[in-house]
Coordinates of C-alpha atoms in Angstrom, one line a residue:
M1 CA 11.1 10.8 -11.6
T2 CA 12.7 9.2 -8.5
T3 CA 11.8 5.9 -7.1
F4 CA 12.9 3.8 -4.1
Q5 CA 14.7 0.6 -4.3
T6 CA 12.4 -2.3 -3.5
T7 CA 14.9 -4.3 -1.5
S8 CA 15.4 -4.1 2.3
L9 CA 17.4 -1.0 3.5
L10 CA 20.0 -3.2 5.2
D11 CA 21.1 -6.9 5.1
P12 CA 20.0 -8.8 8.2
T13 CA 23.5 -10.2 8.8
L14 CA 24.9 -6.7 9.0
C15 CA 22.1 -5.6 11.3
A16 CA 22.8 -8.5 13.6
D17 CA 26.5 -7.6 13.7
V18 CA 25.9 -4.0 14.4
L19 CA 23.5 -4.7 17.3
T20 CA 25.8 -7.3 18.8
R21 CA 28.8 -4.8 18.7
A22 CA 26.6 -2.1 20.2
R23 CA 25.7 -4.3 23.2
A24 CA 29.3 -5.4 23.8
G25 CA 29.5 -2.6 26.5
G26 CA 26.7 -4.2 28.6
A27 CA 23.6 -2.5 27.2
D28 CA 20.3 -4.3 28.1
F29 CA 18.8 -3.5 24.7
A30 CA 19.9 -2.2 21.3
E31 CA 17.8 -0.9 18.4
L32 CA 18.8 0.2 14.9
F33 CA 16.6 2.5 13.0
V34 CA 17.3 3.1 9.3
E35 CA 15.5 5.7 7.2
D36 CA 15.3 6.7 3.5
T37 CA 13.0 9.6 2.9
L38 CA 12.1 11.4 -0.3
S39 CA 10.1 14.6 -0.1
T40 CA 8.7 17.3 -2.4
Q41 CA 7.6 20.8 -1.4
L42 CA 6.2 23.4 -3.8
R43 CA 4.8 26.9 -3.2
L44 CA 2.7 29.1 -5.5
H45 CA 2.3 32.8 -4.7
Q46 CA -0.3 34.6 -6.8
G47 CA -0.2 31.7 -9.2
E48 CA 3.5 31.8 -9.8
V49 CA 6.1 29.2 -8.5
R50 CA 8.1 30.8 -5.7
D51 CA 9.7 27.9 -4.0
A52 CA 10.5 24.3 -5.0
G53 CA 12.3 22.1 -2.5
G54 CA 12.5 18.7 -0.9
G55 CA 15.2 16.1 -1.2
N56 CA 16.5 12.8 0.2
L57 CA 17.1 12.1 3.9
Y58 CA 19.1 8.9 4.4
G59 CA 20.7 7.7 7.6
A60 CA 20.5 5.5 10.7
G61 CA 20.1 5.9 14.4
L62 CA 21.3 3.5 17.1
R63 CA 19.8 3.4 20.6
L64 CA 21.1 1.6 23.6
L65 CA 19.2 1.1 26.9
Y66 CA 20.9 0.6 30.3
G67 CA 17.9 0.1 32.4
T68 CA 15.9 3.3 31.7
R69 CA 19.0 5.3 30.7
V70 CA 19.2 6.0 26.9
V71 CA 22.3 6.4 24.9
Y72 CA 21.6 7.4 21.2
A73 CA 23.7 8.3 18.2
Y74 CA 23.1 8.7 14.5
T75 CA 25.0 8.8 11.2
N76 CA 24.4 9.4 7.5
D77 CA 27.2 6.9 6.8
V78 CA 25.1 3.8 6.3
T79 CA 27.9 1.6 4.9
P80 CA 28.9 -1.5 6.8
G81 CA 32.0 0.3 8.1
G82 CA 30.1 3.4 9.1
L83 CA 27.5 1.4 11.1
R84 CA 30.1 -0.8 12.8
H85 CA 32.1 2.3 13.7
L86 CA 28.9 3.9 15.2
A87 CA 28.2 0.7 17.2
A88 CA 31.7 0.6 18.6
D89 CA 31.6 4.3 19.6
L90 CA 28.3 3.9 21.3
A91 CA 29.2 0.8 23.1
S92 CA 32.3 2.5 24.5
A93 CA 30.1 5.1 26.0
Q94 CA 29.0 2.6 28.7
A95 CA 31.4 0.0 30.2
G96 CA 30.2 -3.2 31.8
Q97 CA 29.3 -6.8 31.1
G98 CA 26.7 -7.6 28.5
E99 CA 24.6 -10.6 27.7
V100 CA 26.3 -11.0 24.3
S101 CA 29.9 -12.0 24.1
A102 CA 32.4 -9.6 22.7
G103 CA 32.8 -12.2 19.8
G104 CA 29.1 -11.9 19.1
S105 CA 28.5 -15.6 19.4
G106 CA 24.9 -16.8 19.1
G107 CA 23.7 -14.2 16.6
L108 CA 20.2 -13.0 16.3
D109 CA 17.1 -14.7 14.8
F110 CA 15.2 -11.8 13.3
R111 CA 11.5 -12.3 13.2
T112 CA 9.2 -10.2 11.1
A113 CA 6.7 -7.9 12.7
S114 CA 3.4 -8.4 10.9
A115 CA 0.9 -5.6 10.7
R116 CA -2.2 -4.9 8.6
P117 CA -1.0 -2.6 5.8
L118 CA -2.9 0.7 6.2
Y119 CA -1.3 2.6 3.3
V120 CA -3.1 1.8 0.1
V121 CA -1.6 4.1 -2.4
R122 CA -2.9 4.2 -6.0
D123 CA -1.2 7.3 -7.4
H124 CA 2.2 7.2 -5.7
P125 CA 3.8 10.6 -5.3
L126 CA 7.1 9.3 -6.6
Q127 CA 5.4 8.3 -9.8
A128 CA 3.8 11.7 -10.5
S129 CA 5.5 14.5 -12.3
S130 CA 6.1 18.0 -10.9
Q131 CA 3.7 19.3 -13.5
A132 CA 0.9 17.1 -12.2
K133 CA 1.5 18.4 -8.7
L134 CA 1.6 22.0 -10.0
G135 CA -1.7 21.3 -11.8
L136 CA -3.3 20.4 -8.5
M137 CA -2.0 23.6 -6.9
R138 CA -3.2 25.8 -9.8
R139 CA -6.7 24.3 -9.5
A140 CA -6.7 25.3 -5.8
H141 CA -5.3 28.8 -6.6
G142 CA -8.0 29.4 -9.2
A143 CA -10.8 28.5 -6.7
A144 CA -9.5 30.8 -4.0
A145 CA -8.5 33.7 -6.3
G146 CA -11.9 33.7 -8.0
A147 CA -13.7 34.4 -4.8
A148 CA -15.1 37.9 -4.0
D149 CA -12.8 40.2 -2.0
V150 CA -9.8 37.8 -2.2
K151 CA -6.7 39.6 -3.2
T152 CA -3.8 37.3 -2.3
V153 CA -3.4 33.5 -2.5
D154 CA -0.6 31.2 -1.4
V155 CA -0.8 27.5 -2.2
N156 CA 1.6 24.9 -0.7
Y157 CA 2.0 21.3 -1.7
L158 CA 3.9 18.6 0.2
D159 CA 4.5 14.9 -0.3
R160 CA 6.8 12.7 1.8
V161 CA 7.6 9.1 1.3
Q162 CA 9.5 7.5 4.1
R163 CA 10.9 3.9 4.1
V164 CA 12.1 2.7 7.5
L165 CA 13.7 -0.4 9.0
V166 CA 13.6 -1.1 12.7
A167 CA 15.7 -4.0 14.0
N168 CA 16.5 -4.7 17.7
S169 CA 18.4 -7.0 20.0
E170 CA 15.2 -8.9 20.8
G171 CA 15.1 -10.1 17.2
L172 CA 12.5 -7.7 15.9
W173 CA 12.6 -6.9 12.2
A174 CA 10.1 -4.4 10.9
E175 CA 10.0 -2.5 7.6
D176 CA 7.5 0.1 6.5
E177 CA 6.8 2.6 3.8
R178 CA 4.8 5.7 4.9
V179 CA 3.2 8.1 2.3
W180 CA 1.9 11.5 3.1
T181 CA 0.4 14.2 0.8
R182 CA -1.0 17.6 1.7
L183 CA -2.3 20.7 0.0
S184 CA -2.9 24.0 1.9
V185 CA -4.2 27.4 0.8
S186 CA -3.9 30.7 2.5
A187 CA -6.2 33.5 1.2
I188 CA -6.3 37.1 2.2
A189 CA -9.5 39.1 1.6
Q190 CA -9.3 42.9 1.5
D191 CA -11.8 45.8 1.4
G192 CA -10.0 49.1 1.6
T193 CA -7.9 48.9 4.7
L194 CA -9.7 45.9 6.1
R195 CA -7.8 42.6 5.7
E196 CA -8.6 39.1 6.9
S197 CA -7.0 35.8 6.2
G198 CA -8.3 32.3 5.8
F199 CA -6.4 29.0 5.8
Y200 CA -7.3 25.4 5.0
G201 CA -4.8 22.5 4.7
P202 CA -6.1 19.0 4.6
G203 CA -3.8 16.0 4.1
A204 CA -3.7 12.2 4.2
G205 CA -1.7 9.1 4.4
R206 CA -2.5 8.5 0.8
G207 CA -1.2 9.2 -2.7
L208 CA -2.5 11.8 -5.1
E209 CA -5.8 10.0 -5.4
Y210 CA -6.7 11.7 -2.2
F211 CA -7.4 14.9 -4.2
E212 CA -10.2 13.1 -6.0
D213 CA -12.1 13.0 -2.7
V214 CA -11.0 16.3 -1.3
T215 CA -10.6 18.3 -4.5
P216 CA -8.1 21.2 -4.8
E217 CA -11.1 23.5 -5.7
S218 CA -12.8 22.7 -2.4
I219 CA -9.6 23.5 -0.5
G220 CA -9.1 26.8 -2.2
A221 CA -12.8 27.7 -1.8
E222 CA -12.8 26.9 1.9
A223 CA -9.8 29.2 2.6
A224 CA -11.4 32.0 0.6
R225 CA -14.8 31.5 2.4
I226 CA -13.2 31.9 5.8
A227 CA -11.3 35.0 4.8
G228 CA -14.5 36.5 3.3
A229 CA -16.7 35.6 6.3
M230 CA -14.3 37.4 8.7
L231 CA -13.7 40.5 6.5
R232 CA -16.5 42.6 7.9
A233 CA -16.9 40.9 11.3
R234 CA -17.3 42.8 14.6
H235 CA -14.7 42.3 17.4
A236 CA -15.5 39.4 19.7
P237 CA -16.7 40.0 23.2
A238 CA -14.5 39.2 26.3
G239 CA -15.5 37.1 29.3
K240 CA -16.8 33.7 30.4
I241 CA -19.6 32.5 28.1
P242 CA -20.8 29.1 26.7
V243 CA -19.0 28.2 23.6
V244 CA -19.7 25.6 20.8
I245 CA -16.4 24.5 19.2
G246 CA -16.5 23.2 15.7
N247 CA -15.4 19.8 14.6
E248 CA -12.3 18.8 12.7
F249 CA -9.4 21.2 13.7
G250 CA -11.4 22.2 16.8
G251 CA -9.8 19.2 18.4
V252 CA -6.4 21.1 18.5
I253 CA -7.2 22.2 22.1
F254 CA -7.6 18.6 23.3
H255 CA -4.4 17.6 21.5
E256 CA -2.3 20.4 23.0
A257 CA -3.9 20.9 26.4
C258 CA -4.7 17.3 27.3
G259 CA -3.1 14.9 24.8
H260 CA 0.5 15.9 25.6
I261 CA 0.1 15.3 29.3
L262 CA -1.2 11.8 28.6
E263 CA 2.1 10.9 27.0
T264 CA 4.5 9.0 29.3
T265 CA 7.2 11.4 28.2
A266 CA 5.3 13.9 30.5
V267 CA 4.2 11.4 33.1
A268 CA 7.8 10.1 33.7
R269 CA 9.0 13.7 34.3
D270 CA 6.1 14.2 36.8
A271 CA 4.9 16.9 34.5
S272 CA 1.3 15.6 34.0
V273 CA -1.7 16.6 36.2
F274 CA -3.1 13.2 35.2
G275 CA -0.1 11.1 36.1
D276 CA -1.7 9.5 39.2
R277 CA -5.3 9.6 38.0
L278 CA -5.6 6.3 36.1
G279 CA -9.1 4.9 36.6
Q280 CA -10.4 8.2 38.0
A281 CA -13.0 10.5 36.5
I282 CA -11.1 13.4 34.8
A283 CA -13.8 14.6 32.3
H284 CA -17.6 14.9 32.0
P285 CA -19.2 11.5 31.4
C286 CA -20.1 12.5 27.9
V287 CA -16.4 12.6 26.9
T288 CA -14.6 9.6 25.4
A289 CA -11.2 10.3 23.8
I290 CA -9.2 8.1 21.5
D291 CA -5.7 8.0 20.0
D292 CA -5.8 5.8 17.0
G293 CA -2.9 4.9 14.7
T294 CA -4.9 2.4 12.7
I295 CA -7.3 4.6 10.6
P296 CA -6.6 3.7 7.0
G297 CA -5.4 6.7 5.0
A298 CA -5.3 9.0 8.0
W299 CA -2.6 11.7 8.2
G300 CA -1.6 10.3 11.7
M301 CA -1.7 6.6 11.0
V302 CA 1.3 4.2 11.1
N303 CA 1.5 0.5 10.2
V304 CA 4.2 0.2 12.8
D305 CA 5.6 2.8 15.0
D306 CA 9.3 3.9 15.0
E307 CA 10.1 1.1 17.5
G308 CA 8.6 -1.5 15.1
M309 CA 5.4 -2.1 17.2
P310 CA 2.1 -2.4 15.2
A311 CA -0.1 0.6 15.7
E312 CA -3.3 0.3 17.8
R313 CA -6.4 2.1 18.8
T314 CA -5.9 3.4 22.3
V315 CA -8.9 4.5 24.4
L316 CA -7.5 7.4 26.6
I317 CA -10.8 8.5 28.3
E318 CA -14.0 6.5 28.3
G319 CA -17.2 8.0 29.7
G320 CA -15.0 10.6 31.5
I321 CA -12.7 7.9 33.1
L322 CA -9.0 7.9 32.4
K323 CA -8.2 4.5 30.8
S324 CA -4.7 4.7 29.4
F325 CA -1.6 6.7 28.7
L326 CA 0.4 6.8 25.5
A327 CA 3.7 4.8 26.0
D328 CA 6.8 4.0 24.1
R329 CA 9.4 1.5 25.3
V330 CA 11.3 3.8 27.6
G331 CA 8.0 5.3 28.9
E332 CA 6.8 1.8 29.8
L333 CA 10.0 1.1 31.6
Q334 CA 9.8 4.4 33.5
T335 CA 6.1 4.5 34.4
G336 CA 4.9 0.9 34.2
H337 CA 2.2 1.8 31.7
R338 CA 2.0 -0.6 28.8
R339 CA 3.4 0.2 25.3
T340 CA 0.7 1.4 22.9
G341 CA 2.6 1.6 19.6
S342 CA 3.2 5.3 20.1
G343 CA 7.0 5.5 19.7
R344 CA 7.5 8.1 17.0
R345 CA 10.3 10.4 15.8
Q346 CA 10.7 13.0 13.0
N347 CA 13.6 11.2 11.5
Y348 CA 16.8 9.2 12.3
T349 CA 18.4 12.1 14.1
F350 CA 15.9 11.8 16.9
A351 CA 15.4 9.0 19.4
P352 CA 11.7 7.9 19.6
A353 CA 9.4 9.1 22.3
S354 CA 5.7 8.6 23.2
R355 CA 3.7 10.7 20.7
M356 CA 0.1 11.1 19.5
R357 CA -1.1 9.7 16.2
S358 CA -4.8 10.6 15.3
T359 CA -6.2 12.0 18.6
F360 CA -9.9 12.9 18.9
I361 CA -12.9 13.2 21.1
D362 CA -15.3 10.5 20.0
R363 CA -18.8 10.8 18.6
G364 CA -21.7 11.7 20.9
D365 CA -25.4 11.5 20.4
Q366 CA -26.4 15.2 19.7
T367 CA -26.4 17.4 16.6
P368 CA -24.5 20.6 16.0
E369 CA -27.8 22.5 15.7
G370 CA -29.0 20.9 19.0
L371 CA -25.8 22.1 20.8
I372 CA -26.2 25.7 19.4
G373 CA -29.9 25.6 20.3
Q374 CA -29.0 25.1 24.0
V375 CA -27.1 28.4 24.2
D376 CA -28.9 31.7 24.9
L377 CA -25.9 33.9 24.6
G378 CA -22.5 32.5 23.6
M379 CA -20.1 32.0 20.7
Y380 CA -19.6 29.4 18.0
A381 CA -15.9 28.9 17.3
R382 CA -16.1 27.2 13.9
R383 CA -12.4 27.2 12.9
M384 CA -9.6 27.2 15.4
G385 CA -6.1 28.5 14.8
G386 CA -2.8 28.1 16.6
G387 CA -2.0 28.9 20.2
S388 CA 0.3 28.2 23.1
V389 CA 0.1 25.7 26.0
T390 CA 2.0 25.6 29.3
P391 CA 3.5 22.1 29.5
G392 CA 2.4 20.1 32.5
T393 CA -0.5 22.3 33.6
G394 CA -2.4 22.3 30.3
E395 CA -3.1 26.1 30.5
Y396 CA -3.7 27.3 27.0
N397 CA -4.5 30.3 24.8
F398 CA -5.8 29.6 21.2
A399 CA -6.8 31.9 18.4
V400 CA -10.2 31.4 16.8
H401 CA -10.0 32.0 13.0
E402 CA -13.7 31.9 12.3
A403 CA -16.4 32.7 14.9
Y404 CA -20.0 33.7 15.2
M405 CA -22.2 34.9 18.1
I406 CA -25.0 32.7 19.3
R407 CA -28.1 34.6 20.4
G408 CA -31.3 32.9 21.5
G409 CA -30.1 29.5 20.3
E410 CA -29.3 30.6 16.8
L411 CA -26.2 31.7 14.9
A412 CA -25.9 35.5 14.7
E413 CA -23.2 37.9 13.4
P414 CA -19.6 37.0 12.7
V415 CA -17.0 38.1 15.2
K416 CA -13.2 38.3 14.8
G417 CA -10.2 38.6 17.1
A418 CA -11.4 36.0 19.5
S419 CA -9.2 33.7 21.5
L420 CA -10.1 30.8 23.9
V421 CA -8.2 30.9 27.3
G422 CA -8.4 28.0 29.8
N423 CA -7.0 24.9 31.3
G424 CA -7.3 21.6 29.5
A425 CA -7.9 19.5 32.6
Q426 CA -10.6 21.9 34.0
D427 CA -12.3 22.3 30.6
L428 CA -12.7 18.5 30.2
Q429 CA -15.3 18.9 33.0
N430 CA -17.0 21.7 31.2
I431 CA -17.8 19.7 28.0
V432 CA -21.5 19.1 28.5
G433 CA -22.6 18.1 25.0
V434 CA -21.0 16.2 22.1
A435 CA -22.4 15.9 18.6
G436 CA -22.0 12.9 16.2
D437 CA -20.2 14.7 13.3
L438 CA -16.6 13.6 14.1
A439 CA -14.0 14.9 11.6
L440 CA -10.2 15.0 11.7
G441 CA -7.9 17.9 10.9
Q442 CA -4.3 17.6 9.9
G443 CA -1.2 19.3 11.4
M444 CA 2.4 18.9 12.4
C445 CA 3.1 18.2 16.1
G446 CA 6.4 19.4 17.6
S447 CA 7.8 17.8 20.8
V448 CA 10.9 16.1 22.2
S449 CA 11.3 13.8 19.2
G450 CA 10.8 16.4 16.5
S451 CA 7.9 17.4 14.2
I452 CA 5.6 14.6 13.1
P453 CA 2.3 14.3 11.2
T454 CA -0.7 14.0 13.6
D455 CA -4.5 14.4 13.2
V456 CA -6.5 16.3 15.7
G457 CA -10.3 16.0 15.8
Q458 CA -13.7 16.0 17.4
P459 CA -17.4 16.4 16.7
H460 CA -18.9 19.7 17.6
I461 CA -18.8 20.1 21.4
L462 CA -20.5 22.4 23.8
L463 CA -18.6 23.9 26.8
S464 CA -20.8 25.3 29.6
E465 CA -18.4 28.2 30.0
I466 CA -14.9 29.2 28.8
T467 CA -13.0 32.4 28.9
V468 CA -13.1 34.2 25.5
G469 CA -10.5 36.9 24.9
G470 CA -11.8 39.7 22.7
R471 CA -12.3 43.5 22.6
A472 CA -16.0 44.2 22.8

C-alpha cells in the first residue's frame, strides 16, 4: 500500500527563492507548479488479468510571462539545487530588468488560496488493496459476461491521486489533492457472423465508495445491453431528419463542436467563430450551457485550477445569448476576457491553458417522451460514441453507438452504423427542445495542455434537423 506524505510538497522559503531567481531576467510574472501523482491501471480480459500498470509522476514546471509571451520549462529534479538551476536557466532565456533585484531582496509573502473542498473521499484509492480493486472489476465482468449473446468482455479500472502545489510571484500559495476513480466495460455480442460492441465507463472525483452508488454490476450490464440491442439492428438511414439525442454522453457534441471554440486558447488564435459574438444570440432561446468546476464528486471538478484559482460555475450561454468564455491567465491577457478558474494541464510537463471542466447543456422543461412525441419520422441517438471535429469551424462527425428510429412519435426498430454530421454553431440554432433529465458522462479531453478528465452532459434534446450518415 502506498500513501502520500501529509506535508507540503515544497518549503515556502525555497519556493520564494526559486520564483525570485526566475524573475531576475525581467519576467513580469513567475509561477511554480509541483506535482506528485500516484496512479493504478488494471485490465481484465475474459476475466483474466492482462495488464497492471500505473506509477508515480513527480516533478515541477516553472512558467514565466513577459507580457503575453510564455517561457516554460520543467524538471523531475525537485531538489533545491535542481529547482534553482531550472530557475536560472529559464531566467537567462529572457534578458532585461525585473521588478525584483538580482539579490532577491524583499522576499514573498505567500498567502493561502482558500476554496471549498469538493473532494470528500471515504474509501481512498491509496488505502485499498489491488485485490479489492480486482474484486470490483470481476463483479462488472460477471454482469456483462452473463448477458445473452455476449462473447467477449474487457474491464478496465483506473484510479489517480494527484497532489499539486501552485505558488506564484504575486504571493499565491495553493495546494490541492485530486482523486479520480473510473471503471469501464467493453462487451461484444455475437450471433454467427454478426458482431456488435457496447461500452460504458462512468467515473467520479471520489474514492471507491463511488461504486456503491454506481455498482460494477450496473456498469457491466449497461455495456452488455448496448451490444445486445445493436446486434440485430438494421442499417440507419441517411439524410437530414429530426433527431433526439440522449442525455449523459450525448453532450459530447456540444463539448467538441462548441465548447472548445469558447476557450480563450481558440479565441486568442482567432480560431473561434464565436470570438466576437459576446452578448449576441448564438443558440436557440431554449439553450443554456454551463461549464462548472464546482460539482462535488464530479469527474471534471477542481478545488483550484492548475493556476491556483478557485473553481467556479461559468454560464457560457444563457437563453441562447453568449455570456462568457473560458479563460486562463494568459487567455485573459490576450483577449481581455476574465479568468474563470479554467487553467488546466495534464501534468507538470505541460503549461496550463484554458480548458473545460464539467460542460453541459442545462435542464429544460420538457420530458424525453415529449420530445420523441414531437417527431413523426426521425431518429433517437441514445448513446453517442467518438468522432472528429475541425478546430475553429466546429464541423463534426460523430458515431452513434445506440440508435432507434422514431415513427409517429414513438420509438421503433433499432438501427446501427449511424453517424451525426454537422456544424456546432449552426446546430445550436436547431435545438428546439430540451428535457429536464440532465446527466453527465465522463471522458478524457485532449488539447494543447494534454489529456485531462472532463465531464460532458446534457438532458435529452431535440434538433429540428441534422444530417444522419447511414446506409439505408
